[in-house]
């Protein structure tokens, strides 16, 4: 296997940054949803909507090869 070029390494790093941001946004939304459910909140609060929008926005930045991860958002 040949050594990756600087451009390939940069692309790989950027893909991982985008994936990490997407996963963090998802985790933030899930944590918040769990707290609201535990508190008996059953409506979409402004904070829920903000966090949900963050997941959608982060999903738009995923590289083409990871776009399938957005299918459930």
PDB file of C-alpha atoms in Angstrom:
ATOM      1  CA  UNK A   1       0.000   0.000   0.000  1.00  0.00           C
ATOM      2  CA  UNK A   2       1.396   3.362  -0.975  1.00  0.00           C
ATOM      3  CA  UNK A   3       1.786   6.262   1.375  1.00  0.00           C
ATOM      4  CA  UNK A   4      -1.142   8.717   1.181  1.00  0.00           C
ATOM      5  CA  UNK A   5      -0.456  12.093  -0.341  1.00  0.00           C
ATOM      6  CA  UNK A   6      -0.775  15.308   1.625  1.00  0.00           C
ATOM      7  CA  UNK A   7      -4.018  16.057  -0.229  1.00  0.00           C
ATOM      8  CA  UNK A   8      -5.449  12.627   0.638  1.00  0.00           C
ATOM      9  CA  UNK A   9      -4.539  13.066   4.290  1.00  0.00           C
ATOM     10  CA  UNK A  10      -6.112  16.522   4.329  1.00  0.00           C
ATOM     11  CA  UNK A  11      -9.323  15.158   2.774  1.00  0.00           C
ATOM     12  CA  UNK A  12      -9.392  12.283   5.273  1.00  0.00           C
ATOM     13  CA  UNK A  13      -8.953  14.707   8.169  1.00  0.00           C
ATOM     14  CA  UNK A  14     -11.704  16.997   6.860  1.00  0.00           C
ATOM     15  CA  UNK A  15     -14.085  14.061   6.483  1.00  0.00           C
ATOM     16  CA  UNK A  16     -13.426  13.011  10.062  1.00  0.00           C
ATOM     17  CA  UNK A  17     -13.960  16.556  11.360  1.00  0.00           C
ATOM     18  CA  UNK A  18     -17.328  16.684   9.567  1.00  0.00           C
ATOM     19  CA  UNK A  19     -18.338  13.263  10.885  1.00  0.00           C
ATOM     20  CA  UNK A  20     -17.340  14.171  14.447  1.00  0.00           C
ATOM     21  CA  UNK A  21     -19.364  17.402  14.275  1.00  0.00           C
ATOM     22  CA  UNK A  22     -22.382  15.479  12.991  1.00  0.00           C
ATOM     23  CA  UNK A  23     -22.108  12.849  15.725  1.00  0.00           C
ATOM     24  CA  UNK A  24     -21.681  15.529  18.432  1.00  0.00           C
ATOM     25  CA  UNK A  25     -24.767  17.342  17.159  1.00  0.00           C
ATOM     26  CA  UNK A  26     -26.719  14.079  17.250  1.00  0.00           C
ATOM     27  CA  UNK A  27     -25.518  13.307  20.782  1.00  0.00           C
ATOM     28  CA  UNK A  28     -26.467  16.804  21.969  1.00  0.00           C
ATOM     29  CA  UNK A  29     -29.952  16.377  20.527  1.00  0.00           C
ATOM     30  CA  UNK A  30     -30.382  12.915  22.059  1.00  0.00           C
ATOM     31  CA  UNK A  31     -29.177  14.098  25.469  1.00  0.00           C
ATOM     32  CA  UNK A  32     -31.516  17.063  25.400  1.00  0.00           C
ATOM     33  CA  UNK A  33     -34.449  14.935  24.240  1.00  0.00           C
ATOM     34  CA  UNK A  34     -33.839  12.508  27.100  1.00  0.00           C
ATOM     35  CA  UNK A  35     -33.793  15.350  29.640  1.00  0.00           C
ATOM     36  CA  UNK A  36     -37.006  16.837  28.258  1.00  0.00           C
ATOM     37  CA  UNK A  37     -38.720  13.451  28.259  1.00  0.00           C
ATOM     38  CA  UNK A  38     -37.648  12.861  31.858  1.00  0.00           C
ATOM     39  CA  UNK A  39     -39.133  16.247  32.732  1.00  0.00           C
ATOM     40  CA  UNK A  40     -42.420  15.315  31.051  1.00  0.00           C
ATOM     41  CA  UNK A  41     -42.004  17.759  28.151  1.00  0.00           C
ATOM     42  CA  UNK A  42     -43.746  16.388  25.094  1.00  0.00           C
ATOM     43  CA  UNK A  43     -43.630  19.365  22.737  1.00  0.00           C
ATOM     44  CA  UNK A  44     -40.774  20.552  20.538  1.00  0.00           C
ATOM     45  CA  UNK A  45     -39.190  23.338  22.540  1.00  0.00           C
ATOM     46  CA  UNK A  46     -37.087  26.080  20.946  1.00  0.00           C
ATOM     47  CA  UNK A  47     -33.950  24.369  22.284  1.00  0.00           C
ATOM     48  CA  UNK A  48     -35.006  21.059  20.749  1.00  0.00           C
ATOM     49  CA  UNK A  49     -35.613  22.816  17.429  1.00  0.00           C
ATOM     50  CA  UNK A  50     -32.212  24.522  17.615  1.00  0.00           C
ATOM     51  CA  UNK A  51     -30.431  21.243  18.316  1.00  0.00           C
ATOM     52  CA  UNK A  52     -32.381  19.450  15.598  1.00  0.00           C
ATOM     53  CA  UNK A  53     -31.410  22.185  13.122  1.00  0.00           C
ATOM     54  CA  UNK A  54     -27.761  21.725  14.169  1.00  0.00           C
ATOM     55  CA  UNK A  55     -27.989  18.021  13.266  1.00  0.00           C
ATOM     56  CA  UNK A  56     -29.498  18.829   9.882  1.00  0.00           C
ATOM     57  CA  UNK A  57     -26.883  21.499   9.179  1.00  0.00           C
ATOM     58  CA  UNK A  58     -24.007  19.226  10.232  1.00  0.00           C
ATOM     59  CA  UNK A  59     -25.447  16.477   8.034  1.00  0.00           C
ATOM     60  CA  UNK A  60     -25.286  18.769   5.025  1.00  0.00           C
ATOM     61  CA  UNK A  61     -21.520  19.103   5.538  1.00  0.00           C
ATOM     62  CA  UNK A  62     -20.869  15.359   5.445  1.00  0.00           C
ATOM     63  CA  UNK A  63     -18.791  14.154   2.507  1.00  0.00           C
ATOM     64  CA  UNK A  64     -20.612  12.349  -0.279  1.00  0.00           C
ATOM     65  CA  UNK A  65     -19.532   8.931   0.966  1.00  0.00           C
ATOM     66  CA  UNK A  66     -21.221   9.542   4.328  1.00  0.00           C
ATOM     67  CA  UNK A  67     -24.451  11.183   3.107  1.00  0.00           C
ATOM     68  CA  UNK A  68     -26.326   7.950   3.871  1.00  0.00           C
ATOM     69  CA  UNK A  69     -26.005   8.817   7.566  1.00  0.00           C
ATOM     70  CA  UNK A  70     -28.431  11.718   7.016  1.00  0.00           C
ATOM     71  CA  UNK A  71     -31.283   9.475   5.876  1.00  0.00           C
ATOM     72  CA  UNK A  72     -32.951   9.451   9.292  1.00  0.00           C
ATOM     73  CA  UNK A  73     -32.829  13.193   9.898  1.00  0.00           C
TER      74      UNK A  73
END
